[in-house]
Coordinates of C-alpha atoms in Angstrom, one line a residue:
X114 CA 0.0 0.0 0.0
X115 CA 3.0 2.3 1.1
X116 CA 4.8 1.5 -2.2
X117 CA 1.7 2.5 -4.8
X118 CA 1.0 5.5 -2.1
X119 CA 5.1 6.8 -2.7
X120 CA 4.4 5.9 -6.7
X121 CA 1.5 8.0 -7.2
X122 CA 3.2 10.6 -5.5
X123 CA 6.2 10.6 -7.2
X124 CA 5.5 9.3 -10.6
X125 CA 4.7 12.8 -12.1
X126 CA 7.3 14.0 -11.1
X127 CA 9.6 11.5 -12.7
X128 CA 7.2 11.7 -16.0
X129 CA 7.7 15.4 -16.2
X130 CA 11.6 14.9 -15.9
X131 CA 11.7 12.6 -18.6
X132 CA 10.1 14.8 -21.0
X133 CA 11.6 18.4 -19.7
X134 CA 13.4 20.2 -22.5
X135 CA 16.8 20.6 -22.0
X136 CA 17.7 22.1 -24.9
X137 CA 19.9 25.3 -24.1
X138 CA 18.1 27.7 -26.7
X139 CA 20.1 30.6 -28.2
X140 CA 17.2 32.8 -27.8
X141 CA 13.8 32.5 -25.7
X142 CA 11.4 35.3 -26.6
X143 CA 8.4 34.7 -23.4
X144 CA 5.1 36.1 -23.5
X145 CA 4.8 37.9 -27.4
X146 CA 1.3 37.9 -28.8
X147 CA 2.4 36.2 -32.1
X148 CA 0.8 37.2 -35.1
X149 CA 2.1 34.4 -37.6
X150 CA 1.7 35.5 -41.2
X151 CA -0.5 33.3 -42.3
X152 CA -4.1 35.8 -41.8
X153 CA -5.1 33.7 -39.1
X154 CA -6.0 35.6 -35.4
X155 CA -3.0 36.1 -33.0
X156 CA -2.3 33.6 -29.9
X157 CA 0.1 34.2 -27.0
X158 CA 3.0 32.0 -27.2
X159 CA 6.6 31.8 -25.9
X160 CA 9.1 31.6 -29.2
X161 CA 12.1 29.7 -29.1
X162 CA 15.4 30.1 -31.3
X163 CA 18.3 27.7 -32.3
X164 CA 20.9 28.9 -34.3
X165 CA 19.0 30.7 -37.8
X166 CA 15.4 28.6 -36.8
X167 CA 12.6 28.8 -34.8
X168 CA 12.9 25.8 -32.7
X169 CA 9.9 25.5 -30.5
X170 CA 6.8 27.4 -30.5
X171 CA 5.2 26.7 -26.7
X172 CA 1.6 28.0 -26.5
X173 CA 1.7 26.7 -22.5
X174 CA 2.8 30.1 -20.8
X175 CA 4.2 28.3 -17.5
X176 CA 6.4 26.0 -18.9
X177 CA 10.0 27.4 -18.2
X178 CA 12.8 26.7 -20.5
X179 CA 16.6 27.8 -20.7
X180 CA 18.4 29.8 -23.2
X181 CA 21.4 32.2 -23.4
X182 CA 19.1 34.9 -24.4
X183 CA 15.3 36.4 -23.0
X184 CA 13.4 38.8 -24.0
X185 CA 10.0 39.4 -22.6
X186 CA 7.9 40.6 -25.3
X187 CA 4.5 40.9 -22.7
X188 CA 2.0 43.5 -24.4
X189 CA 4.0 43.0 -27.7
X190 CA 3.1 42.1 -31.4
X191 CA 5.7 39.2 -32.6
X192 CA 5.3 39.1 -36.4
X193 CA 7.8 37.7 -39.5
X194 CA 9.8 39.9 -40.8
X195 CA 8.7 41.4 -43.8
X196 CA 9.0 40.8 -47.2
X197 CA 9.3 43.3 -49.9
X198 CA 8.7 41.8 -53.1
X199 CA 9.7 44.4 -55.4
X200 CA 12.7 46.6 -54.1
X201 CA 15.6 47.9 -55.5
X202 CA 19.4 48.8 -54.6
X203 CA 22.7 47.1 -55.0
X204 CA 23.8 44.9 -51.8
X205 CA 27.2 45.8 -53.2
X206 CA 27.8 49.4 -52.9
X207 CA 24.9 49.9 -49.5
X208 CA 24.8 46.6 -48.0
X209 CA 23.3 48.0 -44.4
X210 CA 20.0 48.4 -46.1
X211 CA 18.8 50.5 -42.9
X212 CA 15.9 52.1 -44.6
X213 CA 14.2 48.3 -45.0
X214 CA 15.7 47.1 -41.3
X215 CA 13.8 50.6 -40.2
X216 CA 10.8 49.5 -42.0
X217 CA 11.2 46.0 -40.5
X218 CA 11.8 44.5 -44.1
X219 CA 14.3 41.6 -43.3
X220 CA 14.1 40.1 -46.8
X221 CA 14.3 42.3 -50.6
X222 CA 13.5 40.8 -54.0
X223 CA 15.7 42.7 -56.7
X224 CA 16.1 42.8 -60.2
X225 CA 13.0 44.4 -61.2
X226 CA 11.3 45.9 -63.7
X227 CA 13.4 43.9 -66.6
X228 CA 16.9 45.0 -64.5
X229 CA 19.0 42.4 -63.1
X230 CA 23.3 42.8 -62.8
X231 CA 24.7 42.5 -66.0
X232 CA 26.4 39.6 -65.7
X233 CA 25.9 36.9 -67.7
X234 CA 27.0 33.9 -65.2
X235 CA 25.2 35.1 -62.0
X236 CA 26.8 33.2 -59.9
X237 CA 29.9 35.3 -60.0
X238 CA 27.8 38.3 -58.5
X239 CA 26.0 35.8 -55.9
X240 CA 29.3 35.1 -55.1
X241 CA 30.2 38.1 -54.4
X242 CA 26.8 39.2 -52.2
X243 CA 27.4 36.4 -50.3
X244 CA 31.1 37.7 -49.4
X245 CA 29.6 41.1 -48.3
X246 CA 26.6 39.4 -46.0
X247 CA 23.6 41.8 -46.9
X248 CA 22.0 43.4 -43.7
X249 CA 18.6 41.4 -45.3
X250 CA 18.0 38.6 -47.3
X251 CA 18.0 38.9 -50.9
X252 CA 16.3 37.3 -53.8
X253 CA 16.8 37.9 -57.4
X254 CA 15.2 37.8 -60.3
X255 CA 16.6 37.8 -64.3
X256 CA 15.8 40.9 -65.7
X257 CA 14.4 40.8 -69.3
X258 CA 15.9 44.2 -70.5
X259 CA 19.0 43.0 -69.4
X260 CA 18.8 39.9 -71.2
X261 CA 17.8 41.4 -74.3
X262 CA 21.7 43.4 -73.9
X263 CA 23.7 40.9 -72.3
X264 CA 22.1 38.6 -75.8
X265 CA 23.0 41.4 -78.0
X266 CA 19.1 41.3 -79.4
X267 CA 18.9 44.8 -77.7
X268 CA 16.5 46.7 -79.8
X269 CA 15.4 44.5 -82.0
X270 CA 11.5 44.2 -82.4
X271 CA 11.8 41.0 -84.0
X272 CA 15.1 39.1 -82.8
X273 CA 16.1 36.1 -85.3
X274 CA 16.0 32.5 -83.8
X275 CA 19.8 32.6 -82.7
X276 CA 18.9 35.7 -80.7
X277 CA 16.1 34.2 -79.0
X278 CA 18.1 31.5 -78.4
X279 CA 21.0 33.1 -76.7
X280 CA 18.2 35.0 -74.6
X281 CA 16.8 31.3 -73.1
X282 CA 19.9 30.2 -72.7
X283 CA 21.0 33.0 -70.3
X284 CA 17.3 32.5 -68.8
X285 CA 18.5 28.7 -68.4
X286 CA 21.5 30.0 -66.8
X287 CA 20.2 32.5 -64.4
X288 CA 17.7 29.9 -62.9
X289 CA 21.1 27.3 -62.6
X290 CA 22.9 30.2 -60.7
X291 CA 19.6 30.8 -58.1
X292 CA 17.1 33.3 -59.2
X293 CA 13.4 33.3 -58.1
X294 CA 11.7 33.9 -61.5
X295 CA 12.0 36.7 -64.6
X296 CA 11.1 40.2 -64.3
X297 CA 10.0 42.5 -67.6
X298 CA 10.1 46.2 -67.9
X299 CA 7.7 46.6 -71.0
X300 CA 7.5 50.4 -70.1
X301 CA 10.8 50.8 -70.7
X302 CA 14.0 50.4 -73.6
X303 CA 15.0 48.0 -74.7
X304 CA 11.8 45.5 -73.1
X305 CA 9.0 47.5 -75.0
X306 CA 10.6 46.0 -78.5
X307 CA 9.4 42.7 -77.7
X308 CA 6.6 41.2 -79.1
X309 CA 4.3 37.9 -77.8
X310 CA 6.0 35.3 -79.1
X311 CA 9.5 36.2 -77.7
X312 CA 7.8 36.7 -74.2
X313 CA 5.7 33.5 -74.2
X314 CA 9.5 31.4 -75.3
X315 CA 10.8 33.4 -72.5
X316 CA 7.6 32.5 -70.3
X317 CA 7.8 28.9 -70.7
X318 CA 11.8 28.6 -69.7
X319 CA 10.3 30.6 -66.3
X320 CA 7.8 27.7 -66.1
X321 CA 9.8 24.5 -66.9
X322 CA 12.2 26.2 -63.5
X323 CA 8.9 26.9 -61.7
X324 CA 9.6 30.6 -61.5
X325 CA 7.4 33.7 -61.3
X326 CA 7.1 36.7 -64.0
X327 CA 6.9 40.0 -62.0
X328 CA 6.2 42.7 -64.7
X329 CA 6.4 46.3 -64.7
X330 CA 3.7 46.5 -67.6
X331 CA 3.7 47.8 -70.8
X332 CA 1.5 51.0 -69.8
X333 CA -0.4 51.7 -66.6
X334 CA -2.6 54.3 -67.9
X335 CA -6.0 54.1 -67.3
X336 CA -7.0 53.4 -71.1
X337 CA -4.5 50.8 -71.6
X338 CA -4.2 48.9 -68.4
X339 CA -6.6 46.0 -69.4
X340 CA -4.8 45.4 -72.5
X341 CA -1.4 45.2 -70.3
X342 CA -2.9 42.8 -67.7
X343 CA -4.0 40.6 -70.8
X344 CA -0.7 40.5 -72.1
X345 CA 0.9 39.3 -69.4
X346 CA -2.2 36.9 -68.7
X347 CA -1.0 35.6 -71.9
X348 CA 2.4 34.1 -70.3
X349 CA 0.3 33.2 -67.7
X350 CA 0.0 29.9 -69.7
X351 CA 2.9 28.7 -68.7
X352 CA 3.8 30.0 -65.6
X353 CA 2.6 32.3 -62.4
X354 CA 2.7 35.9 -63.0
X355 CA 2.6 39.1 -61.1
X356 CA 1.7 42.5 -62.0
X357 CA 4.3 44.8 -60.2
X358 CA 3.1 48.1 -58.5
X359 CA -0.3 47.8 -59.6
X360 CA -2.1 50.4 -60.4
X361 CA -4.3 52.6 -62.9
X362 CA -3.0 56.2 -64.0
X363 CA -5.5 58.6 -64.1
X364 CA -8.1 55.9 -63.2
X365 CA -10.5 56.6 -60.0
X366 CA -13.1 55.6 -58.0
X367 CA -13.7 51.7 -56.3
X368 CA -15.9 51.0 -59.2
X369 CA -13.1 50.9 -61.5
X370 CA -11.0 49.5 -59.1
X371 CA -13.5 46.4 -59.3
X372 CA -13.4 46.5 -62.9
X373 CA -9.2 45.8 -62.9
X374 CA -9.9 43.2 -60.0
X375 CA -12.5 41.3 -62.2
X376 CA -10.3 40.8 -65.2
X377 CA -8.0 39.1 -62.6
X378 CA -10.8 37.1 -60.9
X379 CA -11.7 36.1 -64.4
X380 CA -8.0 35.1 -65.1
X381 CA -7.9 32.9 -62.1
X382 CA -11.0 31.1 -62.8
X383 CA -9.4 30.0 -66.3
X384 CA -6.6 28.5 -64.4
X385 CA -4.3 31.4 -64.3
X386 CA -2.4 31.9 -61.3
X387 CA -2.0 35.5 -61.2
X388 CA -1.4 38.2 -58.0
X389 CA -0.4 41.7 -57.5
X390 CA 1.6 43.8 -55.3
X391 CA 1.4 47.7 -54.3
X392 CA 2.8 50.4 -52.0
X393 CA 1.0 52.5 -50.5
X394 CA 1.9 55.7 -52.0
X395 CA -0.2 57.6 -54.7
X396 CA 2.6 59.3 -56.5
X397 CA 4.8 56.9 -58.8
X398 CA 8.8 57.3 -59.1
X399 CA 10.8 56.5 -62.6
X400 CA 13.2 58.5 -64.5
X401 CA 11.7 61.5 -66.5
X402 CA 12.1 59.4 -69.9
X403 CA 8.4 58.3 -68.7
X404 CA 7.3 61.2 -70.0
X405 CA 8.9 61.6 -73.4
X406 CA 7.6 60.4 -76.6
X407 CA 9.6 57.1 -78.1
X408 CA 10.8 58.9 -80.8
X409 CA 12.5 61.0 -78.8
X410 CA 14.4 57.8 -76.5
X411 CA 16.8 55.6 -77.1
X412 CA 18.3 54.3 -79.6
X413 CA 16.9 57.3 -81.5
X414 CA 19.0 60.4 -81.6
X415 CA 17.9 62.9 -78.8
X416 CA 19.7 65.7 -80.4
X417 CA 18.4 65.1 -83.9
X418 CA 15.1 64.8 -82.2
X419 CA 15.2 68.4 -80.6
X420 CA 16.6 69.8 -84.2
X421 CA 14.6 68.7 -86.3
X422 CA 11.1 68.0 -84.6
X423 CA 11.2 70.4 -81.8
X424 CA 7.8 72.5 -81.8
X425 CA 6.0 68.8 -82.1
X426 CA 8.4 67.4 -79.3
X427 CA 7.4 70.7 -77.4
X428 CA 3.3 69.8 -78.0
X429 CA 4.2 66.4 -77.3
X430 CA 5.6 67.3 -73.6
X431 CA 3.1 70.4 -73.0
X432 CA 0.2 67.9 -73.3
X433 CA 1.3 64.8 -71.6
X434 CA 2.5 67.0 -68.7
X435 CA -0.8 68.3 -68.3
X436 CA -2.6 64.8 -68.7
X437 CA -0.2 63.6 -65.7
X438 CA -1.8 66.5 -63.9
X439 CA 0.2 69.5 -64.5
X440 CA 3.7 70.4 -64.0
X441 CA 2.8 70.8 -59.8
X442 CA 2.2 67.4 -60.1
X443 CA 6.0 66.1 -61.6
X444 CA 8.2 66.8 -58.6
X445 CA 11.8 66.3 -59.7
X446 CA 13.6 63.4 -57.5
X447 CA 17.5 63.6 -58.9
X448 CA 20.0 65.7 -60.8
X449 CA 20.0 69.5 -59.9
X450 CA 16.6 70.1 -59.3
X451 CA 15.9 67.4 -57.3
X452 CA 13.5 68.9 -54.6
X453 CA 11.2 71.1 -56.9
X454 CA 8.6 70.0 -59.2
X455 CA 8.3 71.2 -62.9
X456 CA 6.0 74.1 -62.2
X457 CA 9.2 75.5 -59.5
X458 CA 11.6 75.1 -61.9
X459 CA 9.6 76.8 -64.8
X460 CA 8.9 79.9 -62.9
X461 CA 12.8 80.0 -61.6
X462 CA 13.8 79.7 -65.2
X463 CA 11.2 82.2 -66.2
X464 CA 10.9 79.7 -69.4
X465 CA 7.7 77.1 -70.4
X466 CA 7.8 73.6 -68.5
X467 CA 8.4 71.6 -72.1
X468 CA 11.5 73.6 -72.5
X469 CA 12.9 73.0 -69.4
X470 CA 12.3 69.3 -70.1
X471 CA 14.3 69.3 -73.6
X472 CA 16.6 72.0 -73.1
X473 CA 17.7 71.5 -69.5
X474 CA 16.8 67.9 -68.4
X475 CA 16.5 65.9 -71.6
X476 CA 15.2 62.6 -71.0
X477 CA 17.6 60.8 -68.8
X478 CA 18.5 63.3 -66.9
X479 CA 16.4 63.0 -63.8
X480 CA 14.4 60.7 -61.9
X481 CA 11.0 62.0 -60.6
X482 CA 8.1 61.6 -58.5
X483 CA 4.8 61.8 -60.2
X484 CA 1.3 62.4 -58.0
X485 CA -1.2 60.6 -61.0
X486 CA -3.0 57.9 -59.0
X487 CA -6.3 57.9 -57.2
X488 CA -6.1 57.2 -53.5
X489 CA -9.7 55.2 -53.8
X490 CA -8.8 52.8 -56.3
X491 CA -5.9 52.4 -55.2
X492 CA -6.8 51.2 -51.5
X493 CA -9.5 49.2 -52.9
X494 CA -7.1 47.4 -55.0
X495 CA -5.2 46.7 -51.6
X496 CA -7.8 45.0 -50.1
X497 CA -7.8 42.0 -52.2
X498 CA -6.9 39.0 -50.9
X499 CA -4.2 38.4 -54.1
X500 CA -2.3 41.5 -53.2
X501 CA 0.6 41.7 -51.4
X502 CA 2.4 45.1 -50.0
X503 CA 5.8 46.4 -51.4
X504 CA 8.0 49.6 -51.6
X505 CA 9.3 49.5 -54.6
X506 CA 12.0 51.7 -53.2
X507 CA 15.6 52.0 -52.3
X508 CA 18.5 53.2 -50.2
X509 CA 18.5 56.5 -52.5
X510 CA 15.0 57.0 -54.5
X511 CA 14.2 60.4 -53.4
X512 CA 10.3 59.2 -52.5
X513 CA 9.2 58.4 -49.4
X514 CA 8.2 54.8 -50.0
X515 CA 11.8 53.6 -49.9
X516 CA 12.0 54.4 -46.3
X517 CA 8.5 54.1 -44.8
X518 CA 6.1 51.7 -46.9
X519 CA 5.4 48.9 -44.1
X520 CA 5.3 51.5 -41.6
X521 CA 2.8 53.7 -43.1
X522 CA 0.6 50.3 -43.8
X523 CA 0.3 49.6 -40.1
X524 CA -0.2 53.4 -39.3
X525 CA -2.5 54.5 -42.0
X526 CA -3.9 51.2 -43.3
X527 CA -4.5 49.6 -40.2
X528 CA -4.8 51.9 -37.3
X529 CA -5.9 54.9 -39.0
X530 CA -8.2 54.0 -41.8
X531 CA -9.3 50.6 -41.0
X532 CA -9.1 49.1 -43.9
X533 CA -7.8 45.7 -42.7
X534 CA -6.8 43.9 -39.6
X535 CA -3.4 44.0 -38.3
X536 CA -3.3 39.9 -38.7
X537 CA -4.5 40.5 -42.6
X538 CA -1.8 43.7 -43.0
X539 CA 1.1 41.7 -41.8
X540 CA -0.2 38.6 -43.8
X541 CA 0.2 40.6 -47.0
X542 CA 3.6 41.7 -45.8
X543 CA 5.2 38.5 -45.0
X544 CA 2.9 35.2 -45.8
X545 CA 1.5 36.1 -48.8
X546 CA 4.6 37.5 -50.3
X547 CA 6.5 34.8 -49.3
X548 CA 4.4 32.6 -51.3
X549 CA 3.9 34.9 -54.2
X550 CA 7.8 34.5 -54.6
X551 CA 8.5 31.2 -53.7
X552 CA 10.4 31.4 -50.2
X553 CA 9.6 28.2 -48.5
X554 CA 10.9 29.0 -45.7
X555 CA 10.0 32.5 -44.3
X556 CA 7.1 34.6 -44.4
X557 CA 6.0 32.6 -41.0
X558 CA 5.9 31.8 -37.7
X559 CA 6.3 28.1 -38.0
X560 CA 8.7 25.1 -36.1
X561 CA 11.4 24.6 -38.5
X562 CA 11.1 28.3 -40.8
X563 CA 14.3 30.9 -40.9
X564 CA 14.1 33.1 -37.3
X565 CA 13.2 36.6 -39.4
X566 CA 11.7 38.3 -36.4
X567 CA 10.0 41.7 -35.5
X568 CA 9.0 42.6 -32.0
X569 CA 7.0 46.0 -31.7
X570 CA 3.7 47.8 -30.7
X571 CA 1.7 48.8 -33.3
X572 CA 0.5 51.7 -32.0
X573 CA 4.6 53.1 -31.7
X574 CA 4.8 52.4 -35.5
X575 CA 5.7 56.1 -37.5
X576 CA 6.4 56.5 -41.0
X577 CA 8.9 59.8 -40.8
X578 CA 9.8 59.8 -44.4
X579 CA 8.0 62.6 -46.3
X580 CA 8.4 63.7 -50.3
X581 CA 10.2 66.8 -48.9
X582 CA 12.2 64.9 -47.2
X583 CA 12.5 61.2 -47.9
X584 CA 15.2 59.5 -46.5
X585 CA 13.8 59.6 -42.7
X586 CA 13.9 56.3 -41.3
X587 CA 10.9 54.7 -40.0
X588 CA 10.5 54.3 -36.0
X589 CA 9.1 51.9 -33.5
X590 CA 10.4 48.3 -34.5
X591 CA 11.5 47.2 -31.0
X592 CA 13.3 44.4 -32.4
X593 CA 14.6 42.8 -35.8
X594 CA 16.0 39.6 -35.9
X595 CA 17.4 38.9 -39.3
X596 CA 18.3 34.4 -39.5
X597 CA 18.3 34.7 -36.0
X598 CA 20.0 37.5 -34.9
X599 CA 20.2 40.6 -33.8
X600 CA 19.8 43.3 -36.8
X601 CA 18.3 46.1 -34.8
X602 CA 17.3 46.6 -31.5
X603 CA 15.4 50.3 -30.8
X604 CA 17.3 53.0 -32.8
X605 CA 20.3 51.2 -33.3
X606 CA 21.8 48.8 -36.2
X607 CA 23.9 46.1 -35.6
X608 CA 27.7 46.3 -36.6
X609 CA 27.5 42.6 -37.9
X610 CA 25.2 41.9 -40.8
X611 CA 22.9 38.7 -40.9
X612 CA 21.5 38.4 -44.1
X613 CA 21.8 35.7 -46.6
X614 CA 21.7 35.7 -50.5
X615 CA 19.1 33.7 -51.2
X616 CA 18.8 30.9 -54.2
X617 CA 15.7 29.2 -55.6
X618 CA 15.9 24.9 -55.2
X619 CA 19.0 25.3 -53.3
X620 CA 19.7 22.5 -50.7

């Protein structure tokens, strides 16, 4: 009697020994309210980190554990890092990256709109990332424009079969070396020379590697939109694709918002796996060459141009100008009027806003900031469910998204206007990107997925960065945890940089 007595007593006891973790964890972060990417409602949980992972997730507050490291994140929001799928900058020359750290970006996709290095083995420059460990992860995609000039098609509206050749083979090549997918620039030189069939040969090298086309579309204006969405709906055949920075210029209301979403929903229904990202911004940023006619761009002769078609190039300028809402509405972003917009510029000149275009900006001298979108359709369009958050920004773009995109979604987007929950915002910043690009192993708050970490209170969250002055870094991540470590911790940057360069299919 004694003996089963002492064994009941004792024999939880010994069972709770036997399975007691004993694991020494490099980091234990006790009490967060974890919101884990995936959309679904928060839950309290302690989080545990080994090495680059997240070891253990433990939703039974009183069970102790032991690590090196604790942080108590009670009253706090702890979220995956975020994931910007359509940045740019070179890891190379500004590898701290502080403006996406700030931002609580911990992972960058690059080489967009049709612009990848210009390297024709890729792994070289890999290589060479790798050396300088990134402050954030980086993906990166083959650029099409750059394809087209590393091929030596270039300009070409109709390259010959050894041409198209070459460009699949460095396609091949680039997906060998690590890239996530193919990104097009149809806006732009040399990308808008291409033509269906060239795109749909390109299209089906992207599928065979199961990539992703991102694409910067052939024209965004409100008139012509549709017909871009169709013709990349058209590659869709043979692999995902992704409309970059979606939006409709001069476009307005939620009603036309709906009708761009339908002709997706329609797209999907055929079997087309197509999605979206946006920033939420409703000025654009490119060079000024956006606004010049194609006759007037490369490889054309600028200066012949200006000679011997000036009054048309003159009407050309005066009328797209005002159809992009007037010269107040162009607010110069490089070169040495960076600061003022067309209209400033004008009256200091004391000469006509097309002049000051041709005669003392031409059209690549300048990179700009352009206020043509309609804040209604846009925030309509970044409601739906297929539509991921990016910055589309940099280290150096003078506009403000580069430097306070994620934070203004949880300020404005969530807290302020309501238009989703903080569980759905950071889904569409880390989750659903994640997916949309093909990282199987971030984007969540899972056993076994890369530790990419923010801890923060939403309500502390400030975008800083303004148009006048757009390289204020974005305040209130707590903590940033890039792989597992330390990135960021209040105001201050790590010394020691954690990021990875990241390859698609690698082992």
């Amino acid at each position: 009697m004694k003996l089963t007595l002492y064994l009941f007593l004792i024999l939880p006891s010994l069972l709770s020994s036997q399975h007691k973790d004993e694991t020494e964890y490099d980091l234990l972060i006790q009490n967060a309210t974890v919101i884990d990417g995936s959309g679904r409602e928060s839950y309290n949980a302690h989080i545990l980190i080994f090495e680059d992972e997240i070891a253990k997730i433990e939703k039974d507050l009183h069970k102790n554990f032991t690590a090196k490291e604790v942080i108590d994140a009670s009253g706090l929001v702890l979220s995956p890092g975020f994931i910007d799928s359509h940045a740019h900058g070179d890891p190379v020359e500004t590898p701290e990256f502080k403006n996406f750290l700030a931002m609580g970006v911990t992972t960058i996709a690059l080489g967009q709109d049709g612009y990848s290095p210009k390297e024709k083995d890729l792994i070289t420059w890999f290589q060479k990332v790798d050396e300088i460990n990134p402050a954030t992860n980086i993906s990166i995609f083959a650029g099409h424009n750059t394809l087209r000039e590393l091929s030596g098609v270039n300009y070409d509206t109709l390259p010959d079969e050894k041409g198209l050749l070459a460009m699949e083979a460095l396609l091949s090549k680039a997906f060998d070396a690590g890239v996530f997918g193919m990104t097009t620039g149809l806006e732009y030189n040399p990308g808008n020379f291409s033509k269906r069939e060239e795109l749909q040969r390109l299209a089906k090298i992207v599928g065979k590697n199961n990539g992703l086309i991102m694409s910067h579309m052939r024209n965004e204006d409100d008139l012509e939109v549709e017909n871009s969405i169709r013709e990349l709906l058209a590659q869709g055949e043979y692999c995902p694709v992704h409309v970059s920075h979606i939006k409709s210029v001069y476009g307005k209301g939620e009603e036309r918002a709906e009708e761009i979403l339908n002709l997706l929903d329609s797209a999907r229904t055929a079997g087309v796996q197509v999605t979206a990202d946006l920033y939420p911004y409703n000025a654009s940023y490119t060079g000024i060459a956006i606004v010049f006619p194609e006759w007037a761009k490369k490889p054309n002769d600028f200066e012949e141009v200006v000679k011997n078609r000036r009054s048309e190039l003159e009407e050309f300028l005066r009328n797209k100008i005002m159809q992009r809402n007037g010269p107040e509405a162009t607010l110069i972003g490089s070169g040495k009027f960076k600061g003022k917009n067309l209209k400033q510029i004008s009256e200091e000149l004391d000469k006509p806003f097309e002049d000051v275009l041709i005669d003392d900006i031409g059209p690549y001298g300048a990179g700009g900031a352009y206020f043509i979108m309609d804040g209604v359709l846009q925030e309509r369009l970044v409601q739906n469910e297929f539509i991921n958050i990016c910055s589309d920004g940099s280290p150096s773009m003078r506009h403000p998204r580069g430097y306070g995109s994620f934070a203004k979604v949880i300020e404005t987007y969530v807290l302020g206007k309501k238009l989703f929950t903080l569980e759905e915002a950071i889904h569409k910043m880390t989750g659903l990107s994640a997916k949309i690009i093909g990282l199987e192993d971030r984007g969540l708050i899972r056993e076994g997925f890369k530790a990419d970490l923010l801890i923060f209170n939403p309500t502390e969250i400030k975008e800083t960065a303004t148009y006048e002055e757009p390289h204020q870094l974005a305040r209130g991540f707590k903590y940033v945890f890039v792989n597992g470590r330390l990135a960021k911790q209040g105001e201050d940057f790590s010394k020691v940089r954690n990021g990875k360069m990241l390859r698609k299919n690698a082992d």
